[in-house]
mmCIF file of C-alpha atoms and ligand atoms in Angstrom:
data_model
loop_
_atom_site.group_PDB
_atom_site.id
_atom_site.type_symbol
_atom_site.label_atom_id
_atom_site.label_comp_id
_atom_site.label_asym_id
_atom_site.label_seq_id
_atom_site.Cartn_x
_atom_site.Cartn_y
_atom_site.Cartn_z
ATOM 1 C CA MET A 6 32.287 12.877 -3.502
ATOM 2 C CA LYS A 7 29.583 11.013 -5.445
ATOM 3 C CA LEU A 8 26.658 9.856 -3.278
ATOM 4 C CA SER A 9 24.387 6.954 -4.079
ATOM 5 C CA TYR A 10 21.627 4.838 -2.508
ATOM 6 C CA THR A 11 21.815 1.082 -3.007
ATOM 7 C CA GLU A 12 19.061 -1.358 -2.089
ATOM 8 C CA LYS A 13 19.410 -5.115 -2.011
ATOM 9 C CA HIS A 14 16.610 -6.557 -4.148
ATOM 10 C CA SER A 15 17.801 -10.144 -3.855
ATOM 11 C CA LYS A 16 20.894 -11.949 -2.624
ATOM 12 C CA ASP A 17 22.570 -11.213 -5.959
ATOM 13 C CA VAL A 18 20.813 -8.073 -7.208
ATOM 14 C CA ARG A 19 21.323 -4.433 -6.212
ATOM 15 C CA PHE A 20 19.381 -1.321 -7.289
ATOM 16 C CA THR A 21 21.306 1.972 -7.165
ATOM 17 C CA ILE A 22 20.178 5.596 -7.501
ATOM 18 C CA ARG A 23 22.621 8.492 -7.815
ATOM 19 C CA VAL A 24 21.907 10.844 -4.903
ATOM 20 C CA THR A 25 22.452 14.583 -5.051
ATOM 21 C CA LYS A 26 21.816 15.293 -1.352
ATOM 22 C CA GLN A 27 21.073 13.468 1.895
ATOM 23 C CA LEU A 28 18.295 15.445 3.613
ATOM 24 C CA PHE A 29 17.587 13.338 6.711
ATOM 25 C CA SER A 30 19.012 10.284 8.444
ATOM 26 C CA LYS A 31 18.010 9.050 11.871
ATOM 27 C CA HIS A 32 17.071 5.896 13.742
ATOM 28 C CA SER A 33 13.610 6.158 15.324
ATOM 29 C CA LYS A 34 12.365 3.816 18.024
ATOM 30 C CA PHE A 35 11.231 1.478 15.222
ATOM 31 C CA GLN A 36 13.416 1.859 12.160
ATOM 32 C CA GLN A 37 16.152 3.673 10.256
ATOM 33 C CA ILE A 38 14.626 6.634 8.379
ATOM 34 C CA ASP A 39 16.374 8.324 5.448
ATOM 35 C CA VAL A 40 15.314 11.018 2.993
ATOM 36 C CA MET A 41 17.446 11.686 -0.056
ATOM 37 C CA GLU A 42 17.278 13.758 -3.194
ATOM 38 C CA SER A 43 18.059 12.520 -6.698
ATOM 39 C CA LYS A 44 17.840 13.808 -10.253
ATOM 40 C CA GLU A 45 15.895 10.842 -11.618
ATOM 41 C CA PHE A 46 13.318 10.247 -8.873
ATOM 42 C CA GLY A 47 13.260 13.540 -6.954
ATOM 43 C CA ARG A 48 13.101 13.202 -3.168
ATOM 44 C CA PHE A 49 12.656 9.736 -1.742
ATOM 45 C CA LEU A 50 12.029 8.095 1.639
ATOM 46 C CA THR A 51 13.549 4.801 2.736
ATOM 47 C CA LEU A 52 12.911 2.788 5.918
ATOM 48 C CA ASP A 53 15.506 0.264 7.044
ATOM 49 C CA GLY A 54 17.109 0.508 3.610
ATOM 50 C CA LEU A 55 13.895 -0.246 1.713
ATOM 51 C CA MET A 56 12.265 2.169 -0.724
ATOM 52 C CA MET A 57 8.923 3.589 0.482
ATOM 53 C CA VAL A 58 8.133 6.498 -1.835
ATOM 54 C CA THR A 59 9.814 8.577 -4.495
ATOM 55 C CA GLU A 60 8.371 11.828 -5.795
ATOM 56 C CA LYS A 61 8.523 10.523 -9.354
ATOM 57 C CA ASP A 62 6.670 7.201 -9.091
ATOM 58 C CA GLU A 63 4.610 7.425 -5.879
ATOM 59 C CA PHE A 64 1.504 8.315 -7.926
ATOM 60 C CA ILE A 65 1.366 4.762 -9.269
ATOM 61 C CA TYR A 66 1.325 3.129 -5.839
ATOM 62 C CA HIS A 67 -1.113 5.613 -4.310
ATOM 63 C CA ASP A 68 -3.507 5.575 -7.279
ATOM 64 C CA MET A 69 -3.661 1.803 -7.167
ATOM 65 C CA ILE A 70 -3.953 1.378 -3.416
ATOM 66 C CA VAL A 71 -6.922 3.812 -3.284
ATOM 67 C CA HIS A 72 -8.917 4.142 -6.504
ATOM 68 C CA VAL A 73 -9.650 0.477 -7.283
ATOM 69 C CA ALA A 74 -11.715 0.096 -4.102
ATOM 70 C CA MET A 75 -13.225 3.597 -4.284
ATOM 71 C CA ALA A 76 -14.444 2.978 -7.844
ATOM 72 C CA THR A 77 -15.804 -0.492 -7.012
ATOM 73 C CA ASN A 78 -17.951 0.875 -4.175
ATOM 74 C CA PRO A 79 -18.949 4.554 -4.572
ATOM 75 C CA ASN A 80 -20.553 4.470 -1.106
ATOM 76 C CA ILE A 81 -17.376 4.361 0.957
ATOM 77 C CA HIS A 82 -17.649 6.901 3.777
ATOM 78 C CA ARG A 83 -15.488 5.644 6.670
ATOM 79 C CA VAL A 84 -11.909 4.604 5.961
ATOM 80 C CA LEU A 85 -9.075 3.203 8.062
ATOM 81 C CA VAL A 86 -5.498 3.547 6.777
ATOM 82 C CA ILE A 87 -2.902 1.488 8.605
ATOM 83 C CA GLY A 88 0.657 2.747 8.115
ATOM 84 C CA GLY A 89 0.939 5.189 5.246
ATOM 85 C CA GLY A 90 3.005 7.704 7.255
ATOM 86 C CA ASP A 91 4.121 9.564 4.130
ATOM 87 C CA GLY A 92 0.486 10.650 3.602
ATOM 88 C CA GLY A 93 0.111 9.624 -0.059
ATOM 89 C CA THR A 94 -2.810 7.262 0.549
ATOM 90 C CA VAL A 95 -4.690 9.836 2.604
ATOM 91 C CA ARG A 96 -4.057 12.445 -0.102
ATOM 92 C CA GLU A 97 -5.801 10.292 -2.711
ATOM 93 C CA LEU A 98 -8.710 9.460 -0.360
ATOM 94 C CA CYS A 99 -9.260 13.155 0.350
ATOM 95 C CA ARG A 100 -10.104 13.729 -3.321
ATOM 96 C CA TYR A 101 -13.488 12.063 -2.726
ATOM 97 C CA ASP A 102 -16.220 14.269 -1.235
ATOM 98 C CA SER A 103 -18.032 11.041 -0.320
ATOM 99 C CA VAL A 104 -15.313 10.158 2.211
ATOM 100 C CA GLN A 105 -16.434 11.550 5.562
ATOM 101 C CA HIS A 106 -13.942 10.169 8.069
ATOM 102 C CA ILE A 107 -10.419 8.752 7.761
ATOM 103 C CA ASP A 108 -8.628 7.133 10.691
ATOM 104 C CA MET A 109 -4.922 6.798 10.028
ATOM 105 C CA VAL A 110 -2.890 4.625 12.388
ATOM 106 C CA GLU A 111 0.857 4.938 11.960
ATOM 107 C CA ILE A 112 3.274 3.325 14.400
ATOM 108 C CA ASP A 113 6.147 5.767 13.895
ATOM 109 C CA LYS A 114 5.535 9.489 14.502
ATOM 110 C CA MET A 115 8.955 10.297 13.092
ATOM 111 C CA VAL A 116 7.890 9.053 9.632
ATOM 112 C CA VAL A 117 4.933 11.461 9.680
ATOM 113 C CA ASP A 118 7.027 14.397 10.922
ATOM 114 C CA VAL A 119 9.796 13.774 8.396
ATOM 115 C CA SER A 120 7.272 13.428 5.554
ATOM 116 C CA LYS A 121 5.580 16.690 6.547
ATOM 117 C CA LYS A 122 8.936 18.440 6.431
ATOM 118 C CA TYR A 123 10.578 16.881 3.377
ATOM 119 C CA LEU A 124 7.815 15.218 1.324
ATOM 120 C CA LYS A 125 5.131 17.853 0.946
ATOM 121 C CA GLN A 126 3.936 16.221 -2.280
ATOM 122 C CA THR A 127 2.613 13.190 -0.365
ATOM 123 C CA SER A 128 1.914 14.707 3.072
ATOM 124 C CA CYS A 129 -0.116 17.699 1.830
ATOM 125 C CA LYS A 130 -3.511 16.369 2.992
ATOM 126 C CA LEU A 131 -2.571 15.089 6.435
ATOM 127 C CA SER A 132 -4.144 18.206 7.934
ATOM 128 C CA ASP A 133 -7.509 17.699 6.167
ATOM 129 C CA PRO A 134 -10.209 17.898 8.894
ATOM 130 C CA ARG A 135 -11.514 14.437 7.930
ATOM 131 C CA VAL A 136 -8.132 12.856 8.784
ATOM 132 C CA HIS A 137 -7.698 11.604 12.363
ATOM 133 C CA LEU A 138 -4.137 10.474 13.020
ATOM 134 C CA THR A 139 -3.340 8.031 15.816
ATOM 135 C CA ILE A 140 0.261 7.102 16.554
ATOM 136 C CA ALA A 141 -0.036 3.431 17.445
ATOM 137 C CA ASP A 142 0.452 -0.119 16.248
ATOM 138 C CA GLY A 143 -2.270 -1.035 13.743
ATOM 139 C CA LEU A 144 -2.573 -4.593 15.059
ATOM 140 C CA PRO A 145 -4.140 -3.795 18.480
ATOM 141 C CA PHE A 146 -5.950 -0.759 17.016
ATOM 142 C CA VAL A 147 -8.319 -2.929 14.954
ATOM 143 C CA ARG A 148 -8.789 -5.585 17.657
ATOM 144 C CA ASN A 149 -12.055 -4.346 19.176
ATOM 145 C CA LYS A 150 -13.609 -2.580 16.218
ATOM 146 C CA ASN A 151 -16.939 -3.803 14.872
ATOM 147 C CA ASP A 152 -18.641 -2.573 11.684
ATOM 148 C CA ALA A 153 -16.604 0.631 11.943
ATOM 149 C CA TYR A 154 -15.230 1.072 8.400
ATOM 150 C CA ASP A 155 -16.315 0.638 4.773
ATOM 151 C CA LEU A 156 -12.706 0.374 3.625
ATOM 152 C CA ILE A 157 -9.442 -0.609 5.327
ATOM 153 C CA ILE A 158 -6.188 0.090 3.489
ATOM 154 C CA VAL A 159 -3.073 -1.583 4.827
ATOM 155 C CA ASP A 160 -0.270 0.680 3.574
ATOM 156 C CA SER A 161 2.467 -0.901 5.625
ATOM 157 C CA THR A 162 6.095 -1.781 5.298
ATOM 158 C CA ASP A 163 7.149 -5.319 4.343
ATOM 159 C CA PRO A 164 6.409 -8.148 6.811
ATOM 160 C CA PHE A 165 9.746 -7.762 8.600
ATOM 161 C CA GLY A 166 10.109 -5.490 11.663
ATOM 162 C CA PRO A 167 7.134 -3.336 12.784
ATOM 163 C CA GLY A 168 5.003 -4.410 9.804
ATOM 164 C CA GLU A 169 5.155 -8.132 10.633
ATOM 165 C CA GLY A 170 1.925 -8.266 12.691
ATOM 166 C CA LEU A 171 -0.011 -6.744 9.782
ATOM 167 C CA PHE A 172 0.458 -9.914 7.732
ATOM 168 C CA THR A 173 -1.026 -12.342 10.289
ATOM 169 C CA LYS A 174 -4.284 -14.271 10.271
ATOM 170 C CA GLU A 175 -5.294 -12.616 13.544
ATOM 171 C CA PHE A 176 -4.948 -9.183 11.950
ATOM 172 C CA TYR A 177 -6.987 -10.087 8.862
ATOM 173 C CA GLY A 178 -9.691 -11.598 11.100
ATOM 174 C CA ASN A 179 -9.890 -8.372 13.099
ATOM 175 C CA CYS A 180 -10.101 -6.356 9.879
ATOM 176 C CA TYR A 181 -13.009 -8.562 8.774
ATOM 177 C CA THR A 182 -14.921 -7.751 11.967
ATOM 178 C CA ALA A 183 -14.017 -4.058 11.791
ATOM 179 C CA LEU A 184 -15.517 -3.781 8.294
ATOM 180 C CA SER A 185 -19.150 -3.119 7.403
ATOM 181 C CA GLU A 186 -21.154 -5.862 5.679
ATOM 182 C CA ASP A 187 -20.010 -4.661 2.246
ATOM 183 C CA GLY A 188 -16.511 -3.700 3.423
ATOM 184 C CA ILE A 189 -13.301 -3.926 1.385
ATOM 185 C CA LEU A 190 -9.734 -4.587 2.553
ATOM 186 C CA ILE A 191 -6.838 -3.484 0.341
ATOM 187 C CA ASN A 192 -3.277 -4.320 1.170
ATOM 188 C CA GLN A 193 0.071 -3.938 -0.482
ATOM 189 C CA HIS A 194 0.844 -7.504 -1.458
ATOM 190 C CA GLU A 195 4.584 -7.513 -2.151
ATOM 191 C CA SER A 196 6.188 -8.635 -5.418
ATOM 192 C CA PRO A 197 5.854 -12.015 -7.142
ATOM 193 C CA TYR A 198 9.308 -11.910 -8.719
ATOM 194 C CA TYR A 199 12.107 -12.377 -6.198
ATOM 195 C CA GLU A 200 11.860 -15.412 -3.917
ATOM 196 C CA LYS A 201 11.780 -13.575 -0.562
ATOM 197 C CA TYR A 202 8.986 -11.216 -1.654
ATOM 198 C CA ALA A 203 7.069 -13.970 -3.440
ATOM 199 C CA GLN A 204 6.969 -16.049 -0.246
ATOM 200 C CA SER A 205 5.533 -13.076 1.684
ATOM 201 C CA MET A 206 3.006 -12.475 -1.069
ATOM 202 C CA LYS A 207 1.837 -16.110 -1.010
ATOM 203 C CA ARG A 208 1.542 -16.166 2.766
ATOM 204 C CA ALA A 209 -0.467 -12.921 2.858
ATOM 205 C CA HIS A 210 -2.740 -14.114 0.065
ATOM 206 C CA ARG A 211 -3.457 -17.467 1.712
ATOM 207 C CA ARG A 212 -4.306 -15.882 5.066
ATOM 208 C CA ILE A 213 -6.625 -13.309 3.510
ATOM 209 C CA ALA A 214 -8.312 -15.995 1.391
ATOM 210 C CA GLU A 215 -9.000 -18.005 4.564
ATOM 211 C CA THR A 216 -10.717 -14.970 6.098
ATOM 212 C CA PHE A 217 -12.658 -13.205 3.324
ATOM 213 C CA PRO A 218 -15.214 -14.789 0.943
ATOM 214 C CA LEU A 219 -13.768 -12.835 -1.973
ATOM 215 C CA CYS A 220 -10.044 -12.405 -2.484
ATOM 216 C CA ARG A 221 -8.414 -11.081 -5.674
ATOM 217 C CA VAL A 222 -4.951 -9.822 -6.569
ATOM 218 C CA TYR A 223 -4.085 -6.997 -8.951
ATOM 219 C CA GLN A 224 -0.832 -5.558 -10.208
ATOM 220 C CA ALA A 225 0.986 -2.351 -11.022
ATOM 221 C CA HIS A 226 4.331 -1.322 -12.423
ATOM 222 C CA ILE A 227 6.345 0.549 -9.788
ATOM 223 C CA PRO A 228 9.868 1.226 -11.104
ATOM 224 C CA THR A 229 11.617 1.733 -7.742
ATOM 225 C CA TYR A 230 10.238 -1.369 -5.970
ATOM 226 C CA PRO A 231 12.029 -4.720 -6.224
ATOM 227 C CA SER A 232 11.630 -6.026 -9.806
ATOM 228 C CA GLY A 233 9.255 -3.130 -10.570
ATOM 229 C CA HIS A 234 6.319 -5.551 -10.512
ATOM 230 C CA TRP A 235 4.096 -5.029 -7.457
ATOM 231 C CA LEU A 236 0.865 -6.614 -6.310
ATOM 232 C CA PHE A 237 -2.101 -5.446 -4.259
ATOM 233 C CA GLY A 238 -4.717 -7.563 -2.517
ATOM 234 C CA PHE A 239 -8.453 -6.842 -2.856
ATOM 235 C CA ALA A 240 -10.518 -8.720 -0.262
ATOM 236 C CA SER A 241 -14.164 -8.112 0.377
ATOM 237 C CA LYS A 242 -17.348 -9.375 1.951
ATOM 238 C CA LYS A 243 -19.532 -8.560 -1.037
ATOM 239 C CA PHE A 244 -18.065 -6.611 -3.939
ATOM 240 C CA ASP A 245 -16.220 -8.251 -6.813
ATOM 241 C CA PRO A 246 -13.856 -5.678 -8.369
ATOM 242 C CA ILE A 247 -14.641 -6.893 -11.911
ATOM 243 C CA LEU A 248 -18.181 -8.369 -11.836
ATOM 244 C CA ASP A 249 -19.452 -5.393 -9.828
ATOM 245 C CA PHE A 250 -17.671 -2.876 -12.038
ATOM 246 C CA GLY A 251 -19.880 -2.739 -15.101
ATOM 247 C CA PRO A 252 -20.339 0.199 -17.519
ATOM 248 C CA GLU A 253 -22.606 2.080 -15.094
ATOM 249 C CA LYS A 254 -20.086 2.010 -12.249
ATOM 250 C CA GLN A 255 -17.312 2.949 -14.637
ATOM 251 C CA ALA A 256 -19.301 5.937 -15.878
ATOM 252 C CA GLN A 257 -20.049 6.914 -12.292
ATOM 253 C CA TRP A 258 -16.334 7.034 -11.409
ATOM 254 C CA ASN A 259 -15.440 8.859 -14.634
ATOM 255 C CA ALA A 260 -18.138 11.458 -13.884
ATOM 256 C CA LEU A 261 -16.236 12.419 -10.718
ATOM 257 C CA GLY A 262 -13.646 13.990 -13.022
ATOM 258 C CA LEU A 263 -10.651 12.987 -10.886
ATOM 259 C CA ASP A 264 -7.446 13.609 -12.795
ATOM 260 C CA THR A 265 -5.403 10.466 -12.064
ATOM 261 C CA ARG A 266 -2.108 9.828 -13.836
ATOM 262 C CA TYR A 267 -2.045 6.013 -13.548
ATOM 263 C CA TYR A 268 -5.496 4.708 -12.618
ATOM 264 C CA ASN A 269 -8.314 4.672 -15.138
ATOM 265 C CA THR A 270 -11.358 2.457 -15.458
ATOM 266 C CA ASP A 271 -9.865 0.344 -18.303
ATOM 267 C CA LEU A 272 -6.729 -0.264 -16.266
ATOM 268 C CA HIS A 273 -8.900 -1.195 -13.263
ATOM 269 C CA ILE A 274 -10.108 -4.252 -15.174
ATOM 270 C CA GLY A 275 -6.777 -5.024 -16.847
ATOM 271 C CA ALA A 276 -4.847 -4.913 -13.556
ATOM 272 C CA PHE A 277 -6.609 -8.082 -12.377
ATOM 273 C CA ALA A 278 -5.364 -10.058 -15.410
ATOM 274 C CA LEU A 279 -2.305 -11.740 -13.935
ATOM 275 C CA PRO A 280 0.618 -13.476 -15.651
ATOM 276 C CA THR A 281 0.449 -17.273 -15.550
ATOM 277 C CA TYR A 282 3.447 -17.651 -13.196
ATOM 278 C CA VAL A 283 1.799 -15.301 -10.680
ATOM 279 C CA LYS A 284 -1.495 -17.213 -10.847
ATOM 280 C CA ARG A 285 0.414 -20.427 -10.196
ATOM 281 C CA LEU A 286 2.275 -18.906 -7.239
ATOM 282 C CA LEU A 287 -1.016 -17.801 -5.709
ATOM 283 C CA GLU A 288 -2.405 -21.313 -6.031
ATOM 284 C CA GLU A 289 0.660 -23.063 -4.558
ATOM 285 C CA PRO A 290 0.488 -24.365 -0.996
ATOM 286 C CA GLU A 291 2.221 -22.320 1.671
ATOM 287 C CA GLN A 292 5.907 -22.860 2.449
ATOM 288 C CA GLU A 293 7.946 -21.237 5.189
ATOM 289 C CA ALA A 294 9.224 -17.835 4.055
ATOM 290 C CA THR A 295 12.955 -17.709 3.381
ATOM 291 C CA ARG A 296 14.624 -14.675 4.875
HETATM 292 N N1 SAM B 19 4.546 2.502 0.078
HETATM 293 C C1 SAM B 19 5.219 1.852 1.072
HETATM 294 C C2 SAM B 19 5.852 0.550 0.751
HETATM 295 O O1 SAM B 19 6.982 0.581 0.313
HETATM 296 O O2 SAM B 19 5.266 -0.491 0.917
HETATM 297 C C3 SAM B 19 4.572 1.907 2.405
HETATM 298 C C4 SAM B 19 4.724 3.309 2.880
HETATM 299 S S1 SAM B 19 4.374 3.789 4.470
HETATM 300 C C5 SAM B 19 5.759 4.821 4.740
HETATM 301 C C6 SAM B 19 4.601 2.393 5.515
HETATM 302 C C7 SAM B 19 4.395 2.756 6.967
HETATM 303 O O3 SAM B 19 3.871 1.667 7.709
HETATM 304 C C8 SAM B 19 5.681 3.181 7.699
HETATM 305 O O4 SAM B 19 5.647 4.549 7.956
HETATM 306 C C9 SAM B 19 5.685 2.337 8.969
HETATM 307 O O5 SAM B 19 6.131 3.047 10.104
HETATM 308 C C10 SAM B 19 4.224 1.923 9.041
HETATM 309 N N2 SAM B 19 4.011 0.707 9.853
HETATM 310 C C11 SAM B 19 4.748 -0.425 9.880
HETATM 311 N N3 SAM B 19 4.246 -1.294 10.764
HETATM 312 C C12 SAM B 19 3.142 -0.709 11.311
HETATM 313 C C13 SAM B 19 2.197 -1.118 12.290
HETATM 314 N N4 SAM B 19 2.296 -2.306 12.892
HETATM 315 N N5 SAM B 19 1.191 -0.265 12.617
HETATM 316 C C14 SAM B 19 1.086 0.951 12.013
HETATM 317 N N6 SAM B 19 1.966 1.388 11.080
HETATM 318 C C15 SAM B 19 2.987 0.579 10.721
#
């Protein structure tokens, strides 16, 4: 029997991967968790039928969710990761000696356990002594934090189900307070292409822009995400990811000698150059998201 994984990218579009083996399938308290194996993408993790990581292209997502902020401010010591149960974001953060403490708050322990068992490529640094894992909802976790982090990375699922609270104005306001005076907030910002994702992207952007003095959007090409075109949000109290990333800062990051397969300091600047239709979407007034 031929196995395959099919994800609905829009009402009329499906994305299918030939699967060689189903490794795990279970419903946790929060979501349906599946791990499969394929020839093209290696092992991959899906939650509620949505692609989270594949062994082949996860480096793109994790490079871009971590290194843009780390290169913009070389003095990041305390980091909070919300979500990120597969461990890929923490793995990239652990490459910096300057990072002293990482709090990771993941709502679903089963995602962490399954990733440790089946996705060693992403979960390999979850046992680093600087990583402090809390199994909890990220929304209340940040509520009473004040000047506690230099960087917050929201590596969550889409704004449907457990991830919904992480796209609210209350949450962004709490992140603002939890950050130091030169703190940076990075979040996965959905895709501009298909209507449902574009609405989520616009809503998230507007709420962050209402909270942070500086709010930029950058992009990456992630083949297994809907449309392959994915955005990230860069919000900060002080640093501009382009104006504060001159030749000296670029040289400083390059001197670290980190061997990244997607991120580099030229791409850092280029990633903020957005297509015209995306710029227009980001400027449009908010409408109710269609589901
Ligand atoms: N790269 C991914 C993607 O496709 O966007 C995100 C990967 S990571 C697996 C997302 C994680 O966020 C999941 O493990 C999920 O359980 C976690 N998550 C969702 N809502 C959360 C919340 N409110 N608090 C903490 N973690 C949450």
